[in-house]
Short mmCIF file of C-alpha atoms and ligand atoms in Angstrom, two decimals:
data_model
loop_
_atom_site.label_atom_id
_atom_site.label_comp_id
_atom_site.label_asym_id
_atom_site.label_seq_id
_atom_site.Cartn_x
_atom_site.Cartn_y
_atom_site.Cartn_z
CA MET C 1 126.60 -2.51 314.56
CA PHE C 2 125.18 1.07 313.12
CA ILE C 3 123.42 2.93 315.92
CA LEU C 4 121.28 5.87 315.96
CA PRO C 5 123.34 9.10 317.63
CA ASP C 6 121.62 11.04 320.21
CA LEU C 7 120.55 14.71 318.83
CA PRO C 8 122.83 17.10 319.86
CA TYR C 9 120.11 18.92 321.31
CA ASP C 10 116.49 18.90 322.55
CA TYR C 11 113.66 17.66 319.95
CA ASN C 12 111.99 21.16 320.65
CA ALA C 13 115.41 23.08 320.63
CA LEU C 14 114.72 24.29 316.76
CA GLU C 15 111.06 25.61 317.12
CA PRO C 16 109.83 27.55 316.13
CA TYR C 17 111.37 27.04 312.44
CA ILE C 18 111.28 23.54 312.72
CA ASP C 19 108.80 21.73 315.09
CA GLU C 20 109.16 19.50 318.18
CA THR C 21 107.04 17.05 316.50
CA THR C 22 108.57 16.66 312.78
CA MET C 23 112.17 16.35 314.94
CA ARG C 24 110.66 13.43 316.85
CA LEU C 25 109.23 11.62 313.93
CA HIS C 26 112.22 12.52 311.97
CA HIS C 27 114.65 11.36 314.31
CA ASN C 28 113.16 8.42 316.24
CA LYS C 29 111.40 7.19 313.48
CA HIS C 30 113.15 7.68 310.01
CA HIS C 31 116.61 8.14 311.07
CA GLN C 32 115.98 4.58 312.79
CA GLY C 33 114.78 3.21 309.99
CA TYR C 34 117.29 3.50 307.66
CA VAL C 35 119.75 2.24 310.65
CA ASP C 36 118.01 -0.62 311.13
CA LYS C 37 117.54 -1.57 307.23
CA LEU C 38 121.29 -0.55 306.97
CA ASN C 39 122.07 -3.21 309.82
CA THR C 40 120.21 -5.81 307.66
CA ALA C 41 121.19 -5.32 304.78
CA LEU C 42 124.94 -5.97 305.88
CA ASP C 43 123.77 -9.22 306.50
CA ASP C 44 125.77 -10.32 309.72
CA ASP C 45 129.02 -8.91 307.62
CA GLU C 46 130.52 -7.98 311.16
CA GLU C 47 133.32 -6.26 309.23
CA LEU C 48 131.19 -4.15 307.80
CA LEU C 49 128.86 -3.45 310.64
CA ASN C 50 131.95 -2.24 312.31
CA MET C 51 133.06 -0.03 309.07
CA PRO C 52 133.01 3.68 309.64
CA ILE C 53 129.72 4.93 307.71
CA GLU C 54 132.31 7.23 305.77
CA LYS C 55 134.16 4.29 304.52
CA LEU C 56 131.39 2.44 303.68
CA LEU C 57 129.73 4.53 301.63
CA ALA C 58 133.33 5.30 299.95
CA ASN C 59 133.98 1.44 299.63
CA LEU C 60 130.22 0.10 297.74
CA ASP C 61 132.23 -2.49 295.43
CA ARG C 62 132.94 -4.42 298.89
CA ILE C 63 128.87 -4.99 299.40
CA PRO C 64 127.17 -7.75 297.59
CA ASP C 65 125.36 -7.00 294.67
CA GLY C 66 121.74 -7.78 295.79
CA ASN C 67 122.77 -5.72 298.98
CA ARG C 68 124.20 -2.63 297.32
CA GLN C 69 121.12 -0.43 296.70
CA ALA C 70 120.06 -0.93 300.19
CA VAL C 71 123.13 0.45 301.69
CA ILE C 72 123.25 3.38 299.12
CA ASN C 73 119.33 4.34 300.36
CA ASN C 74 119.83 3.16 304.13
CA GLY C 75 123.78 4.02 304.54
CA GLY C 76 123.39 7.28 302.81
CA GLY C 77 120.46 8.04 304.65
CA HIS C 78 122.09 7.52 308.24
CA ALA C 79 125.13 9.09 306.99
CA ASN C 80 122.70 12.04 305.75
CA HIS C 81 120.93 12.42 309.09
CA SER C 82 123.93 11.92 311.58
CA PHE C 83 125.23 14.82 309.36
CA PHE C 84 122.21 17.21 309.15
CA TRP C 85 121.53 17.04 312.79
CA GLN C 86 125.27 18.48 313.51
CA ILE C 87 124.81 21.39 311.04
CA MET C 88 121.61 23.12 313.20
CA HIS C 89 121.31 24.51 316.53
CA PRO C 90 118.54 26.17 318.07
CA ALA C 91 118.53 29.87 316.84
CA LYS C 92 120.15 32.70 318.44
CA ALA C 93 117.33 34.70 320.49
CA ASN C 94 116.67 38.36 319.56
CA SER C 95 119.41 37.85 316.57
CA GLY C 96 117.14 38.94 313.75
CA ASP C 97 119.67 38.57 311.25
CA ILE C 98 120.75 35.19 309.86
CA ALA C 99 124.13 34.35 311.22
CA LYS C 100 126.95 33.66 308.86
CA PRO C 101 129.85 31.53 308.07
CA SER C 102 133.57 32.75 309.60
CA GLY C 103 137.10 32.18 308.58
CA ILE C 104 138.43 30.17 305.60
CA LEU C 105 134.72 29.38 304.78
CA ILE C 106 133.41 32.16 303.96
CA ASP C 107 136.34 33.23 302.25
CA ALA C 108 135.94 30.09 300.34
CA ILE C 109 132.54 31.16 299.73
CA ASP C 110 133.09 34.63 298.72
CA GLU C 111 135.56 33.37 296.42
CA THR C 112 133.77 30.63 294.83
CA PHE C 113 130.52 32.34 294.49
CA GLY C 114 131.08 35.76 294.82
CA ASN C 115 129.58 36.77 298.00
CA PHE C 116 127.43 35.00 300.74
CA GLU C 117 123.92 36.58 299.68
CA THR C 118 124.47 34.71 296.08
CA PHE C 119 125.50 31.65 297.50
CA LYS C 120 122.58 31.47 299.46
CA ASN C 121 120.23 32.06 297.01
CA LYS C 122 122.34 29.49 294.96
CA PHE C 123 121.54 26.99 298.08
CA ASN C 124 117.73 27.87 297.81
CA GLU C 125 117.54 27.29 293.99
CA LYS C 126 118.85 23.85 294.11
CA ALA C 127 117.02 22.99 297.22
CA LEU C 128 113.91 24.01 295.64
CA GLY C 129 114.45 22.03 292.24
CA VAL C 130 115.07 18.94 293.75
CA PHE C 131 112.25 17.12 292.11
CA GLY C 132 110.54 14.47 294.71
CA SER C 133 112.81 13.67 297.99
CA GLY C 134 116.36 14.48 298.03
CA TRP C 135 118.66 16.88 299.44
CA ALA C 136 120.65 20.23 298.76
CA PHE C 137 124.21 20.00 299.54
CA LEU C 138 127.63 22.12 299.43
CA ILE C 139 129.98 20.09 299.09
CA LYS C 140 133.69 19.82 298.89
CA ASN C 141 135.12 18.15 295.72
CA LYS C 142 137.55 15.74 294.85
CA GLU C 143 139.47 19.10 293.05
CA GLY C 144 139.07 20.62 296.91
CA LYS C 145 136.35 23.30 295.39
CA LEU C 146 132.96 24.26 296.69
CA GLN C 147 130.21 23.25 294.59
CA LEU C 148 126.31 23.00 295.30
CA LYS C 149 124.30 19.76 294.46
CA LYS C 150 120.93 18.25 294.11
CA HIS C 151 121.05 15.00 295.22
CA SER C 152 117.92 12.45 295.04
CA PHE C 153 116.52 10.11 297.59
CA GLN C 154 119.14 9.27 300.32
CA ASN C 155 122.42 9.51 297.81
CA SER C 156 125.48 10.53 299.37
CA PRO C 157 128.29 12.90 298.71
CA LEU C 158 130.55 10.35 300.57
CA MET C 159 129.77 8.16 297.72
CA ARG C 160 131.53 10.31 295.43
CA SER C 161 134.21 11.04 297.43
CA CYS C 162 132.65 14.48 298.04
CA THR C 163 132.65 15.89 301.53
CA PRO C 164 129.51 17.39 302.73
CA ILE C 165 130.15 20.65 304.22
CA LEU C 166 126.42 21.95 304.44
CA GLY C 167 123.02 20.24 303.49
CA ILE C 168 119.57 20.15 303.50
CA ASP C 169 116.95 17.80 303.91
CA VAL C 170 113.69 18.28 301.65
CA TRP C 171 112.33 14.98 301.73
CA GLU C 172 108.51 15.80 302.79
CA HIS C 173 109.05 14.41 305.59
CA ALA C 174 111.22 17.14 307.05
CA TYR C 175 108.80 19.58 306.91
CA TYR C 176 105.48 18.36 305.80
CA LEU C 177 103.83 18.51 309.57
CA LYS C 178 104.11 22.52 309.86
CA TYR C 179 104.60 23.76 306.08
CA GLN C 180 102.64 21.49 304.07
CA ASN C 181 103.43 22.12 300.20
CA ARG C 182 105.42 25.36 301.34
CA ARG C 183 109.11 23.70 300.80
CA SER C 184 110.49 27.56 300.17
CA ASP C 185 109.23 28.82 303.31
CA TYR C 186 110.79 25.54 305.38
CA ILE C 187 114.22 26.81 303.27
CA GLU C 188 113.82 30.19 303.98
CA ASN C 189 113.13 29.29 307.95
CA TRP C 190 116.50 26.82 308.23
CA TRP C 191 118.53 28.91 307.69
CA ASN C 192 117.65 30.45 311.09
CA VAL C 193 119.08 26.79 312.67
CA VAL C 194 122.11 26.61 310.57
CA ASN C 195 125.24 25.93 312.57
CA TRP C 196 127.95 27.87 310.82
CA GLU C 197 130.16 27.18 313.68
CA LYS C 198 130.13 23.43 313.47
CA VAL C 199 129.96 24.05 309.63
CA SER C 200 132.95 25.87 309.63
CA GLN C 201 135.21 23.94 311.60
CA ILE C 202 133.75 20.81 308.99
CA PHE C 203 135.10 23.03 306.22
CA ALA C 204 138.06 23.83 308.11
CA LYS C 205 138.89 20.10 309.22
CA THR C 206 138.79 19.14 304.79
CA SER C 207 141.29 21.79 304.23
MN1 MN M 1 115.06 13.20 306.30
#
């Protein structure tokens, strides 16, 4: 059985950038819904129910045809949200400046995109450019290179043997209560709560 992971912080911890009501609904209702529907789609198959989500999404050919799309949608939703909660944390008080990655991650970003500002602008463009519901990701691809990707719906980078390093949920459920149609304001504010220590660790582990 897949279970909803606890948030690594309180529901109000990302205020004022992401509001408490959005976080409660997003975690308790949306993410819980993906977990419940994933368990249903795996249809009492004990082996699949006990597989790590990364392995399940990398082995979709093991899923019966009639259930595969439900596993893509809800397994992807479970993996994407579990990742998303981890790569955020409360904004540092009085910092003003948006924190930045460190170590080998900043070196790889500089090498791939030129500098952090260029990377951030390109990431924002991807996130703004998602048509409808989806995500923008910084991923490490099979060749070990950093790339920016738009993903529709809950399609997970793990399905394509890519490792998510950073990602933003741009489904309206992630921001509409506070930001309404202003997705660009949500994206810009979200940078304040990116947990670069965690993101840098995730990248280092893949290297
Ligand atoms: Mn979401």
